[in-house]
Amino acid sequence: MRTKTCLTLFNRLNSCFFKGYVCNLPQPTFNVATRQFSNAYCVWHTVGAICLERKPVVTQELTPLEQRYFQYLQKLEIEKSYLSDHEKRHLEDLRIAEKLKKGEVEDMDTVSKQTAQDFEDACNEEFNRYKPNPRITEADKTNDRKSLQRKLDSSLVLIVKQKLGNDYRWILPQTIHQEGETLRQTAERALHELCPDPIQIRFMGNAPVGYYKYKYPKAARKDGVTGAKVFFFKAQLFEKNPKYLNFNLTDTNNDALWLTHSELNEVLQTDYGKTVQTFLFPDTFDVEEEVDDSSTNNSTEDEEPIAKTSALN
């Protein structure tokens, strides 16, 4: 009986609650904005491009920071290293020479036929006869940007002057994708059309490393094609000491150059060049040197008491 009364009371309160607070609440209104979509359909060419790069042939010159660090390592090597076999042999020759002066050497077989000093003189003479090739080549002196024998300490990238519409633009070698081939095969065909002779290259994977989209000039838009979507692939040149590559220059590609990463910014369009620079690995990293005079003075002052203490000990 008590349970039935409680249920009745609960139902009445529940109905009052929903009637007063839920059912009579003002309903929010929603304004649905309608959008008008154009029925125009844009067609884009899928293009494969290749970024062919010749890596540095020689090491770069040491920066001032690297030179100071190299000198520090040499000084540390002299101070804390053990004697080498050549140095031990030289000391042994000096010891035997002193005994020869005093007549204490009885067995002449112990005297070496070639001393350490003779060996060192022969090595220096052979080293002086060696003449390394100059770092600055003839192509550097004449600024021959078609040659691969320039900027040996920097990477070079192949670019072509290709006809886009009625104008010529400096871009990476590219061609339109054909049905039945992969994007990498499209990039390979772009290089083969430019350089038909077989060359040794290596692609850095099967996936694109960059993407760029541009619109054709209105005069060049045919069959409803708006522009091109370019997918870049990286490759490295592995030819042994090449000077030039035999390019097949046509009306479409009428010129080709090998440029460094910094020189690309001079000829490529701004947006296109920024996209290319995103997948180019720099040859060097600029390190800002911060010299603290106070720390230098403190280190000098700290070294003097240590030297005096060690001398006293």
JSON list of C-alpha atoms in Angstrom, two decimals, residues 151-306:
[
{"chain": "A", "resi": 151, "resn": "LYS", "atom": "CA", "xyz": [81.02, 23.70, -58.01]},
{"chain": "A", "resi": 152, "resn": "LEU", "atom": "CA", "xyz": [82.58, 20.37, -57.10]},
{"chain": "A", "resi": 153, "resn": "ASP", "atom": "CA", "xyz": [81.95, 21.00, -53.39]},
{"chain": "A", "resi": 154, "resn": "SER", "atom": "CA", "xyz": [78.21, 21.64, -53.87]},
{"chain": "A", "resi": 155, "resn": "SER", "atom": "CA", "xyz": [75.20, 19.77, -55.17]},
{"chain": "A", "resi": 156, "resn": "LEU", "atom": "CA", "xyz": [73.94, 20.57, -58.67]},
{"chain": "A", "resi": 157, "resn": "VAL", "atom": "CA", "xyz": [70.31, 20.23, -59.81]},
{"chain": "A", "resi": 158, "resn": "LEU", "atom": "CA", "xyz": [69.22, 19.80, -63.42]},
{"chain": "A", "resi": 159, "resn": "ILE", "atom": "CA", "xyz": [66.63, 22.30, -64.67]},
{"chain": "A", "resi": 160, "resn": "VAL", "atom": "CA", "xyz": [65.23, 22.90, -68.15]},
{"chain": "A", "resi": 161, "resn": "LYS", "atom": "CA", "xyz": [63.72, 25.85, -69.95]},
{"chain": "A", "resi": 162, "resn": "GLN", "atom": "CA", "xyz": [60.35, 24.45, -70.97]},
{"chain": "A", "resi": 163, "resn": "LYS", "atom": "CA", "xyz": [57.59, 26.04, -72.99]},
{"chain": "A", "resi": 164, "resn": "LEU", "atom": "CA", "xyz": [54.41, 26.62, -70.95]},
{"chain": "A", "resi": 165, "resn": "GLY", "atom": "CA", "xyz": [51.79, 28.27, -73.10]},
{"chain": "A", "resi": 166, "resn": "ASN", "atom": "CA", "xyz": [53.47, 31.01, -75.10]},
{"chain": "A", "resi": 167, "resn": "ASP", "atom": "CA", "xyz": [56.28, 31.60, -72.59]},
{"chain": "A", "resi": 168, "resn": "TYR", "atom": "CA", "xyz": [59.34, 29.64, -71.51]},
{"chain": "A", "resi": 169, "resn": "ARG", "atom": "CA", "xyz": [59.88, 28.89, -67.81]},
{"chain": "A", "resi": 170, "resn": "TRP", "atom": "CA", "xyz": [62.76, 27.36, -65.88]},
{"chain": "A", "resi": 171, "resn": "ILE", "atom": "CA", "xyz": [61.43, 24.22, -64.17]},
{"chain": "A", "resi": 172, "resn": "LEU", "atom": "CA", "xyz": [62.51, 20.69, -63.33]},
{"chain": "A", "resi": 173, "resn": "PRO", "atom": "CA", "xyz": [62.18, 18.19, -66.21]},
{"chain": "A", "resi": 174, "resn": "GLN", "atom": "CA", "xyz": [58.55, 17.05, -66.40]},
{"chain": "A", "resi": 175, "resn": "THR", "atom": "CA", "xyz": [56.00, 15.45, -68.70]},
{"chain": "A", "resi": 176, "resn": "ILE", "atom": "CA", "xyz": [52.29, 14.60, -68.65]},
{"chain": "A", "resi": 177, "resn": "HIS", "atom": "CA", "xyz": [51.27, 11.25, -67.20]},
{"chain": "A", "resi": 178, "resn": "GLN", "atom": "CA", "xyz": [50.03, 8.64, -69.65]},
{"chain": "A", "resi": 179, "resn": "GLU", "atom": "CA", "xyz": [47.51, 5.92, -68.98]},
{"chain": "A", "resi": 180, "resn": "GLY", "atom": "CA", "xyz": [49.02, 2.61, -67.88]},
{"chain": "A", "resi": 181, "resn": "GLU", "atom": "CA", "xyz": [52.21, 3.97, -66.28]},
{"chain": "A", "resi": 182, "resn": "THR", "atom": "CA", "xyz": [53.09, 4.88, -62.72]},
{"chain": "A", "resi": 183, "resn": "LEU", "atom": "CA", "xyz": [54.09, 8.37, -61.67]},
{"chain": "A", "resi": 184, "resn": "ARG", "atom": "CA", "xyz": [57.69, 7.25, -61.27]},
{"chain": "A", "resi": 185, "resn": "GLN", "atom": "CA", "xyz": [57.66, 5.88, -64.82]},
{"chain": "A", "resi": 186, "resn": "THR", "atom": "CA", "xyz": [56.36, 9.28, -65.94]},
{"chain": "A", "resi": 187, "resn": "ALA", "atom": "CA", "xyz": [59.32, 10.97, -64.25]},
{"chain": "A", "resi": 188, "resn": "GLU", "atom": "CA", "xyz": [61.71, 8.46, -65.85]},
{"chain": "A", "resi": 189, "resn": "ARG", "atom": "CA", "xyz": [60.21, 9.19, -69.25]},
{"chain": "A", "resi": 190, "resn": "ALA", "atom": "CA", "xyz": [60.63, 12.93, -68.68]},
{"chain": "A", "resi": 191, "resn": "LEU", "atom": "CA", "xyz": [64.37, 12.40, -68.18]},
{"chain": "A", "resi": 192, "resn": "HIS", "atom": "CA", "xyz": [64.62, 9.99, -71.11]},
{"chain": "A", "resi": 193, "resn": "GLU", "atom": "CA", "xyz": [62.95, 12.49, -73.46]},
{"chain": "A", "resi": 194, "resn": "LEU", "atom": "CA", "xyz": [65.48, 15.12, -72.39]},
{"chain": "A", "resi": 195, "resn": "CYS", "atom": "CA", "xyz": [68.52, 12.83, -72.29]},
{"chain": "A", "resi": 196, "resn": "PRO", "atom": "CA", "xyz": [68.05, 9.81, -74.59]},
{"chain": "A", "resi": 197, "resn": "ASP", "atom": "CA", "xyz": [71.54, 8.41, -73.91]},
{"chain": "A", "resi": 198, "resn": "PRO", "atom": "CA", "xyz": [71.70, 5.84, -71.08]},
{"chain": "A", "resi": 199, "resn": "ILE", "atom": "CA", "xyz": [73.02, 7.34, -67.85]},
{"chain": "A", "resi": 200, "resn": "GLN", "atom": "CA", "xyz": [73.49, 5.87, -64.39]},
{"chain": "A", "resi": 201, "resn": "ILE", "atom": "CA", "xyz": [70.98, 7.32, -61.95]},
{"chain": "A", "resi": 202, "resn": "ARG", "atom": "CA", "xyz": [69.25, 6.09, -58.82]},
{"chain": "A", "resi": 203, "resn": "PHE", "atom": "CA", "xyz": [65.74, 7.08, -57.78]},
{"chain": "A", "resi": 204, "resn": "MET", "atom": "CA", "xyz": [65.23, 7.83, -54.10]},
{"chain": "A", "resi": 205, "resn": "GLY", "atom": "CA", "xyz": [62.08, 5.71, -53.72]},
{"chain": "A", "resi": 206, "resn": "ASN", "atom": "CA", "xyz": [58.82, 5.17, -55.55]},
{"chain": "A", "resi": 207, "resn": "ALA", "atom": "CA", "xyz": [56.81, 7.85, -53.74]},
{"chain": "A", "resi": 208, "resn": "PRO", "atom": "CA", "xyz": [56.78, 11.56, -54.66]},
{"chain": "A", "resi": 209, "resn": "VAL", "atom": "CA", "xyz": [58.79, 13.92, -52.46]},
{"chain": "A", "resi": 210, "resn": "GLY", "atom": "CA", "xyz": [56.88, 17.06, -53.37]},
{"chain": "A", "resi": 211, "resn": "TYR", "atom": "CA", "xyz": [53.75, 18.44, -54.98]},
{"chain": "A", "resi": 212, "resn": "TYR", "atom": "CA", "xyz": [52.93, 21.65, -56.82]},
{"chain": "A", "resi": 213, "resn": "LYS", "atom": "CA", "xyz": [49.87, 22.88, -58.70]},
{"chain": "A", "resi": 214, "resn": "TYR", "atom": "CA", "xyz": [49.70, 25.69, -61.23]},
{"chain": "A", "resi": 215, "resn": "LYS", "atom": "CA", "xyz": [47.22, 26.98, -63.79]},
{"chain": "A", "resi": 216, "resn": "TYR", "atom": "CA", "xyz": [47.91, 27.25, -67.48]},
{"chain": "A", "resi": 217, "resn": "PRO", "atom": "CA", "xyz": [47.67, 30.66, -69.17]},
{"chain": "A", "resi": 218, "resn": "LYS", "atom": "CA", "xyz": [44.19, 31.24, -70.56]},
{"chain": "A", "resi": 219, "resn": "ALA", "atom": "CA", "xyz": [45.51, 31.07, -74.10]},
{"chain": "A", "resi": 220, "resn": "ALA", "atom": "CA", "xyz": [46.91, 27.57, -73.45]},
{"chain": "A", "resi": 221, "resn": "ARG", "atom": "CA", "xyz": [43.79, 26.07, -71.83]},
{"chain": "A", "resi": 222, "resn": "LYS", "atom": "CA", "xyz": [42.41, 23.51, -74.25]},
{"chain": "A", "resi": 223, "resn": "ASP", "atom": "CA", "xyz": [39.67, 20.90, -73.87]},
{"chain": "A", "resi": 224, "resn": "GLY", "atom": "CA", "xyz": [38.70, 22.36, -70.52]},
{"chain": "A", "resi": 225, "resn": "VAL", "atom": "CA", "xyz": [42.13, 21.66, -68.93]},
{"chain": "A", "resi": 226, "resn": "THR", "atom": "CA", "xyz": [42.77, 24.23, -66.22]},
{"chain": "A", "resi": 227, "resn": "GLY", "atom": "CA", "xyz": [46.35, 23.44, -65.26]},
{"chain": "A", "resi": 228, "resn": "ALA", "atom": "CA", "xyz": [48.76, 20.81, -64.01]},
{"chain": "A", "resi": 229, "resn": "LYS", "atom": "CA", "xyz": [49.32, 18.96, -60.75]},
{"chain": "A", "resi": 230, "resn": "VAL", "atom": "CA", "xyz": [53.03, 18.14, -60.56]},
{"chain": "A", "resi": 231, "resn": "PHE", "atom": "CA", "xyz": [54.46, 15.27, -58.49]},
{"chain": "A", "resi": 232, "resn": "PHE", "atom": "CA", "xyz": [58.24, 15.44, -57.93]},
{"chain": "A", "resi": 233, "resn": "PHE", "atom": "CA", "xyz": [60.60, 12.46, -57.66]},
{"chain": "A", "resi": 234, "resn": "LYS", "atom": "CA", "xyz": [64.21, 12.68, -56.50]},
{"chain": "A", "resi": 235, "resn": "ALA", "atom": "CA", "xyz": [67.11, 10.92, -58.21]},
{"chain": "A", "resi": 236, "resn": "GLN", "atom": "CA", "xyz": [70.90, 11.06, -57.97]},
{"chain": "A", "resi": 237, "resn": "LEU", "atom": "CA", "xyz": [73.43, 10.98, -60.78]},
{"chain": "A", "resi": 238, "resn": "PHE", "atom": "CA", "xyz": [76.01, 8.20, -60.49]},
{"chain": "A", "resi": 239, "resn": "GLU", "atom": "CA", "xyz": [78.03, 8.79, -63.65]},
{"chain": "A", "resi": 240, "resn": "LYS", "atom": "CA", "xyz": [81.81, 8.58, -63.07]},
{"chain": "A", "resi": 241, "resn": "ASN", "atom": "CA", "xyz": [83.42, 11.98, -63.55]},
{"chain": "A", "resi": 242, "resn": "PRO", "atom": "CA", "xyz": [81.01, 13.29, -66.22]},
{"chain": "A", "resi": 243, "resn": "LYS", "atom": "CA", "xyz": [81.61, 16.61, -67.94]},
{"chain": "A", "resi": 244, "resn": "TYR", "atom": "CA", "xyz": [78.44, 17.06, -69.98]},
{"chain": "A", "resi": 245, "resn": "LEU", "atom": "CA", "xyz": [75.23, 15.16, -70.65]},
{"chain": "A", "resi": 246, "resn": "ASN", "atom": "CA", "xyz": [73.90, 14.91, -74.19]},
{"chain": "A", "resi": 247, "resn": "PHE", "atom": "CA", "xyz": [70.57, 16.75, -74.03]},
{"chain": "A", "resi": 248, "resn": "ASN", "atom": "CA", "xyz": [67.92, 16.47, -76.74]},
{"chain": "A", "resi": 249, "resn": "LEU", "atom": "CA", "xyz": [66.86, 20.11, -76.99]},
{"chain": "A", "resi": 250, "resn": "THR", "atom": "CA", "xyz": [63.62, 20.81, -78.87]},
{"chain": "A", "resi": 251, "resn": "ASP", "atom": "CA", "xyz": [61.05, 23.57, -79.17]},
{"chain": "A", "resi": 252, "resn": "THR", "atom": "CA", "xyz": [59.51, 22.35, -75.92]},
{"chain": "A", "resi": 253, "resn": "ASN", "atom": "CA", "xyz": [62.79, 22.13, -73.99]},
{"chain": "A", "resi": 254, "resn": "ASN", "atom": "CA", "xyz": [65.24, 24.55, -75.56]},
{"chain": "A", "resi": 255, "resn": "ASP", "atom": "CA", "xyz": [67.86, 24.77, -72.80]},
{"chain": "A", "resi": 256, "resn": "ALA", "atom": "CA", "xyz": [69.20, 22.92, -69.74]},
{"chain": "A", "resi": 257, "resn": "LEU", "atom": "CA", "xyz": [71.46, 23.98, -66.86]},
{"chain": "A", "resi": 258, "resn": "TRP", "atom": "CA", "xyz": [73.10, 22.52, -63.74]},
{"chain": "A", "resi": 259, "resn": "LEU", "atom": "CA", "xyz": [72.61, 24.92, -60.82]},
{"chain": "A", "resi": 260, "resn": "THR", "atom": "CA", "xyz": [73.36, 24.89, -57.11]},
{"chain": "A", "resi": 261, "resn": "HIS", "atom": "CA", "xyz": [70.61, 25.17, -54.52]},
{"chain": "A", "resi": 262, "resn": "SER", "atom": "CA", "xyz": [71.19, 28.90, -54.06]},
{"chain": "A", "resi": 263, "resn": "GLU", "atom": "CA", "xyz": [71.34, 29.54, -57.81]},
{"chain": "A", "resi": 264, "resn": "LEU", "atom": "CA", "xyz": [67.92, 27.94, -58.27]},
{"chain": "A", "resi": 265, "resn": "ASN", "atom": "CA", "xyz": [66.33, 30.91, -56.53]},
{"chain": "A", "resi": 266, "resn": "GLU", "atom": "CA", "xyz": [67.66, 33.18, -59.29]},
{"chain": "A", "resi": 267, "resn": "VAL", "atom": "CA", "xyz": [65.76, 31.50, -62.14]},
{"chain": "A", "resi": 268, "resn": "LEU", "atom": "CA", "xyz": [62.80, 29.63, -60.62]},
{"chain": "A", "resi": 269, "resn": "GLN", "atom": "CA", "xyz": [59.55, 31.41, -59.86]},
{"chain": "A", "resi": 270, "resn": "THR", "atom": "CA", "xyz": [59.10, 32.22, -56.18]},
{"chain": "A", "resi": 271, "resn": "ASP", "atom": "CA", "xyz": [56.34, 29.76, -55.24]},
{"chain": "A", "resi": 272, "resn": "TYR", "atom": "CA", "xyz": [57.75, 27.02, -57.44]},
{"chain": "A", "resi": 273, "resn": "GLY", "atom": "CA", "xyz": [61.23, 27.53, -56.04]},
{"chain": "A", "resi": 274, "resn": "LYS", "atom": "CA", "xyz": [60.01, 27.37, -52.44]},
{"chain": "A", "resi": 275, "resn": "THR", "atom": "CA", "xyz": [58.35, 24.03, -53.17]},
{"chain": "A", "resi": 276, "resn": "VAL", "atom": "CA", "xyz": [61.55, 22.66, -54.71]},
{"chain": "A", "resi": 277, "resn": "GLN", "atom": "CA", "xyz": [63.67, 23.83, -51.77]},
{"chain": "A", "resi": 278, "resn": "THR", "atom": "CA", "xyz": [61.48, 21.85, -49.34]},
{"chain": "A", "resi": 279, "resn": "PHE", "atom": "CA", "xyz": [62.83, 18.51, -50.58]},
{"chain": "A", "resi": 280, "resn": "LEU", "atom": "CA", "xyz": [66.44, 19.58, -51.22]},
{"chain": "A", "resi": 281, "resn": "PHE", "atom": "CA", "xyz": [68.87, 18.67, -48.45]},
{"chain": "A", "resi": 282, "resn": "PRO", "atom": "CA", "xyz": [71.36, 21.52, -47.86]},
{"chain": "A", "resi": 283, "resn": "ASP", "atom": "CA", "xyz": [75.07, 20.85, -48.31]},
{"chain": "A", "resi": 284, "resn": "THR", "atom": "CA", "xyz": [76.05, 22.95, -45.30]},
{"chain": "A", "resi": 285, "resn": "PHE", "atom": "CA", "xyz": [74.41, 24.34, -42.20]},
{"chain": "A", "resi": 286, "resn": "ASP", "atom": "CA", "xyz": [75.07, 27.92, -41.17]},
{"chain": "A", "resi": 287, "resn": "VAL", "atom": "CA", "xyz": [76.29, 28.03, -37.57]},
{"chain": "A", "resi": 288, "resn": "GLU", "atom": "CA", "xyz": [76.22, 31.40, -35.88]},
{"chain": "A", "resi": 289, "resn": "GLU", "atom": "CA", "xyz": [79.30, 31.85, -33.74]},
{"chain": "A", "resi": 290, "resn": "GLU", "atom": "CA", "xyz": [78.75, 33.66, -30.47]},
{"chain": "A", "resi": 291, "resn": "VAL", "atom": "CA", "xyz": [81.98, 34.63, -28.75]},
{"chain": "A", "resi": 292, "resn": "ASP", "atom": "CA", "xyz": [81.65, 35.67, -25.12]},
{"chain": "A", "resi": 293, "resn": "ASP", "atom": "CA", "xyz": [84.59, 37.85, -24.11]},
{"chain": "A", "resi": 294, "resn": "SER", "atom": "CA", "xyz": [83.91, 37.40, -20.43]},
{"chain": "A", "resi": 295, "resn": "SER", "atom": "CA", "xyz": [84.00, 33.61, -20.68]},
{"chain": "A", "resi": 296, "resn": "THR", "atom": "CA", "xyz": [87.22, 33.83, -22.72]},
{"chain": "A", "resi": 297, "resn": "ASN", "atom": "CA", "xyz": [88.90, 36.03, -20.13]},
{"chain": "A", "resi": 298, "resn": "ASN", "atom": "CA", "xyz": [87.74, 33.83, -17.30]},
{"chain": "A", "resi": 299, "resn": "SER", "atom": "CA", "xyz": [89.10, 30.72, -18.98]},
{"chain": "A", "resi": 300, "resn": "THR", "atom": "CA", "xyz": [92.48, 32.45, -19.46]},
{"chain": "A", "resi": 301, "resn": "GLU", "atom": "CA", "xyz": [92.63, 33.58, -15.85]},
{"chain": "A", "resi": 302, "resn": "ASP", "atom": "CA", "xyz": [91.65, 30.14, -14.64]},
{"chain": "A", "resi": 303, "resn": "GLU", "atom": "CA", "xyz": [94.37, 28.45, -16.68]},
{"chain": "A", "resi": 304, "resn": "GLU", "atom": "CA", "xyz": [97.25, 30.48, -15.18]},
{"chain": "A", "resi": 305, "resn": "PRO", "atom": "CA", "xyz": [96.79, 29.37, -11.53]},
{"chain": "A", "resi": 306, "resn": "ILE", "atom": "CA", "xyz": [96.52, 25.78, -12.68]}
]
